[in-house]
């Protein structure tokens, strides 16, 4: 089992960030697998929350969408979306949420709206969904994205969801329940954010990836942690869970 | 007073050219059959509102019913893009589409304001986002209390017509929903006219046995349509599964305007009603979408006489 | 993680002198047993919040636990006055009571704002009423949209402790309620600490069989107390009836501070717990309050595996 | 059956005001009996709505309070109080509501808050409850009160719930869903409100009551309708329903 895919590494690295977390806003795709893996390893108490209004979901199959019927059956509570956003999210009850996007900047601001000009976009992306308020109010934001020069950019085409302001004096005003993005996991490396400046900071580089590969795939010169290390590989147990229990068809792990 | 109607009657009576129409339902209970009937009846210049336009609005916009879209997340959930909508926005093909966009919470609060006769609704979102810059209807206001906090407000959304699907309703339109609730209640109360489509029309006593389950009261409902499988390829919790294969297939269908047009011809225009659509898919398909049982158990309200 | 506690433990741990305490429940599910335990433990200087102070707060205020009352309707429902509260206000006997009053909708919206982390909540009420003149926390603001409508706003209410009763909950505090819902959900989400008292502690699977019935999720709950008949003389839908005879009797008891003191001595101080109270009333009394059956019927969520 | 009580007359007169009405916000006591009588006579489609959150109640017994369990069992819908006040009442869906009070003035403004000074009241009354917003948003307000000089006053000690402003130019602003008080039924007479001035106007005097009795029991000189008549007596059928079906113990009719 010593071999593993890039996705398996990203999933395992992300799951470990959930150590001890009690609840998490889950998206579909990778975040869903990440949460399922964390529940079976580092966060046995983890409750899955979906913006569709489900709390404490126990999906019996891999959901294709965040509104899959398997999320409702057997969950702890189903609530209107108003209550989910107002009473749970805006009130600061959500510990962790996953976000991603077409573009991210060095302060963790995200673009999920357009590539090009808003009025006549080159690519019309989905828009905010709940991302704007999730970025503001989830206690902690984890970002999972593939890394490339066109997505890790010096300047966003559109700021859909706020990260850090870059201004330590005025970061995350009162009334924002969350502390913003804390980690980014890509297919090349993992990053944290500097507590002072809010700037994305390289923490670990994946096995087999050179620091220059990381630099070549982003639009700015990254701040590098003085104690940068290699990202830990997935353990045999993590790989077994992923392959045998969570995604036997390899929908998300290949 | 019975409000029972056929889908054809309900759409003919209640959906008019130029209306703002909300077919709500977050992934769950999206009433595709109503969208198809609106296409079939050739409505034009609609403003379509939905948190997640989903494949239903890609079909309707592909069919040319709309001039404007109000939304918060524009995609094929779990699959990717809505190609017909993107062509209208990116290439203005076959013509431009006005868009007015919010975040999810903003859209929900617009319906809440509309349902509550409030001139605005405050939310703590949009801070340091570019969304208010492209939507001048999202504006900051300041708390009049000591905190002086700045929040944003969104305006009420009051659709001319809201169409929602429920598992069941009585003939007066008292509708009960279980599973994901989305923002159907708020969208229905906000609307001038409401169509409720159901899997099953039931006796009023079924509703009255569990009044806490009622999500939309008949008082706001204009027409009740019994139309089984009306949500396909979306789903009705406990009745049928989401047809994920169709959501995946739609990606290829909608990528090319010609295949999209062919699909509309075959699955909408050439059919007289949703009953024909159900028959065309065939019994085996519906059997494959049927879930196993997961009963809720029952509670006791007590008889106080 | 189990949050199960006895009433004595829950009140000792979570209700502190000087706290703002909301024991909510609109006529239905008023947790008298929690009020009695707060009296027994001798809490002082509480600010008591409730839409309808009801007999429970007349008892608590009569026992001297409170310095302030936040409310919207001050009466013995269907009977008349709350005499202990009136003595504090009209005669300042045995001392003054601060009051802060709203309308029902204003109180509800204060809880909604508290639950939602909003700095204020807008409502179309208080126009041409004297209420804002005696409560400066109700202030007018103007819509920033074209309409320019003036509405009033109320500030968030965030109790230090909210105590609610539910028919059932699991050991994590996920609570289900049927019948009248009042504003318990909003009051619970608004609070810093929450005690849920239930007629029956049930297995988590009972809750999960009908997730739409869950009103208060365990995530906001600090303690779960199983205490049958804890609402008497209020009621628990399906479990026992409102004891209207006691509400009527309270009028005479509370009219005279001496009879009130005697009642508190006999029914609160001299008893160690609510179990003693239940025993003192006797099995026949509880049998007389038991309703006949009125089952809800059940729905099917479907198993999607 | 030619004899009847004052309450029976008030109930019958009030019930006839509900002719054809579809829904009504019900209080306890007299309004509850009034609605029940109307359902069986002039308003068979009438839905009973309670501010406790019940729509379409079918009480199997006379409820002592608006939160009686008999109101919930078998009703059409139960809703949170937020939704009842926001979506039903504030949105203008309630056709008729009953209000009363310790004091009423000639424009139908009501006092349910204090007798005397607010800060140190002679009598502390219950306060608004939902009355303030009901007065603003129910399409039509019916008032049932006993008439006396101390309750029909020139000047309220406290205005809890607005009636008409007395200023025809500025009565009932936009955003108010209701048209205000339309009728008052007392133990002596019934009143309407002048459409122009919003002033309470005597319409009918109860059988056996002299116009001077009416005048003597109010704090201002009442406007009198030019076609003032005698209040119709309860019919035999109304009395039968009240005595045999709705209130056999005479709790409210005696």
Tab-separated table of C-alpha atoms in Angstrom, chain B residues 1 111-112 114-118 121 170 172 174 176 185-186 189 205 207-214 216-220 301-305, chain D residues 23 45 47 55-58 60-61 68-70 72-80 82-83 86-88 90-94 137 175-177:
chain	number	residue	atom	x	y	z
B	1	UNK	CA	-62.886	25.311	-0.931
B	111	UNK	CA	-37.751	35.813	0.617
B	112	UNK	CA	-38.089	36.262	4.399
B	114	UNK	CA	-41.001	39.428	1.152
B	115	UNK	CA	-42.953	36.967	3.286
B	116	UNK	CA	-42.911	39.352	6.266
B	117	UNK	CA	-43.895	42.628	4.599
B	118	UNK	CA	-40.536	44.092	5.651
B	121	UNK	CA	-33.693	42.469	5.894
B	170	UNK	CA	-55.167	18.462	1.031
B	172	UNK	CA	-57.362	23.401	0.270
B	174	UNK	CA	-52.364	22.764	3.155
B	176	UNK	CA	-46.653	18.973	4.257
B	185	UNK	CA	-42.121	28.303	2.954
B	186	UNK	CA	-40.590	31.764	2.735
B	189	UNK	CA	-45.502	33.381	1.709
B	205	UNK	CA	-57.681	14.618	8.199
B	207	UNK	CA	-52.913	16.851	7.466
B	208	UNK	CA	-54.745	17.537	10.724
B	209	UNK	CA	-53.322	14.456	12.386
B	210	UNK	CA	-49.867	16.091	12.338
B	211	UNK	CA	-50.268	19.882	12.117
B	212	UNK	CA	-46.603	20.548	13.001
B	213	UNK	CA	-45.683	18.909	9.671
B	214	UNK	CA	-47.584	21.534	7.649
B	216	UNK	CA	-47.357	25.831	3.613
B	217	UNK	CA	-50.915	26.653	4.677
B	218	UNK	CA	-53.743	26.702	2.163
B	219	UNK	CA	-54.402	30.351	2.973
B	220	UNK	CA	-51.542	31.369	0.640
B	301	UNK	CA	-50.913	14.883	20.164
B	302	UNK	CA	-53.459	13.761	22.737
B	303	UNK	CA	-57.225	14.130	22.461
B	304	UNK	CA	-58.435	16.959	24.696
B	305	UNK	CA	-62.218	16.901	24.715
D	23	UNK	CA	-60.089	33.787	8.988
D	45	UNK	CA	-65.572	28.777	6.086
D	47	UNK	CA	-60.667	29.493	10.092
D	55	UNK	CA	-54.089	27.921	12.186
D	56	UNK	CA	-57.412	26.243	11.497
D	57	UNK	CA	-58.067	25.113	15.063
D	58	UNK	CA	-61.006	22.783	15.782
D	60	UNK	CA	-63.253	20.059	21.070
D	61	UNK	CA	-63.940	22.013	24.250
D	68	UNK	CA	-55.038	25.268	25.302
D	69	UNK	CA	-53.916	21.836	24.031
D	70	UNK	CA	-57.304	21.297	22.405
D	72	UNK	CA	-53.316	22.168	18.665
D	73	UNK	CA	-54.740	18.678	18.227
D	74	UNK	CA	-56.498	18.433	14.892
D	75	UNK	CA	-55.570	21.898	13.668
D	76	UNK	CA	-54.418	22.528	10.104
D	77	UNK	CA	-51.028	24.023	10.870
D	78	UNK	CA	-48.877	24.943	13.854
D	79	UNK	CA	-46.223	27.529	13.316
D	80	UNK	CA	-43.572	29.278	15.389
D	82	UNK	CA	-42.146	34.386	14.715
D	83	UNK	CA	-43.767	33.034	11.577
D	86	UNK	CA	-44.231	37.918	10.518
D	87	UNK	CA	-45.677	35.776	7.719
D	88	UNK	CA	-49.362	35.790	8.672
D	90	UNK	CA	-47.521	41.505	9.445
D	91	UNK	CA	-47.972	40.284	5.872
D	92	UNK	CA	-51.684	41.097	5.999
D	93	UNK	CA	-53.140	37.593	5.830
D	94	UNK	CA	-55.378	37.981	8.889
D	137	UNK	CA	-51.983	44.620	10.643
D	175	UNK	CA	-46.934	49.366	5.437
D	176	UNK	CA	-49.861	49.005	7.815
D	177	UNK	CA	-51.785	45.994	6.518
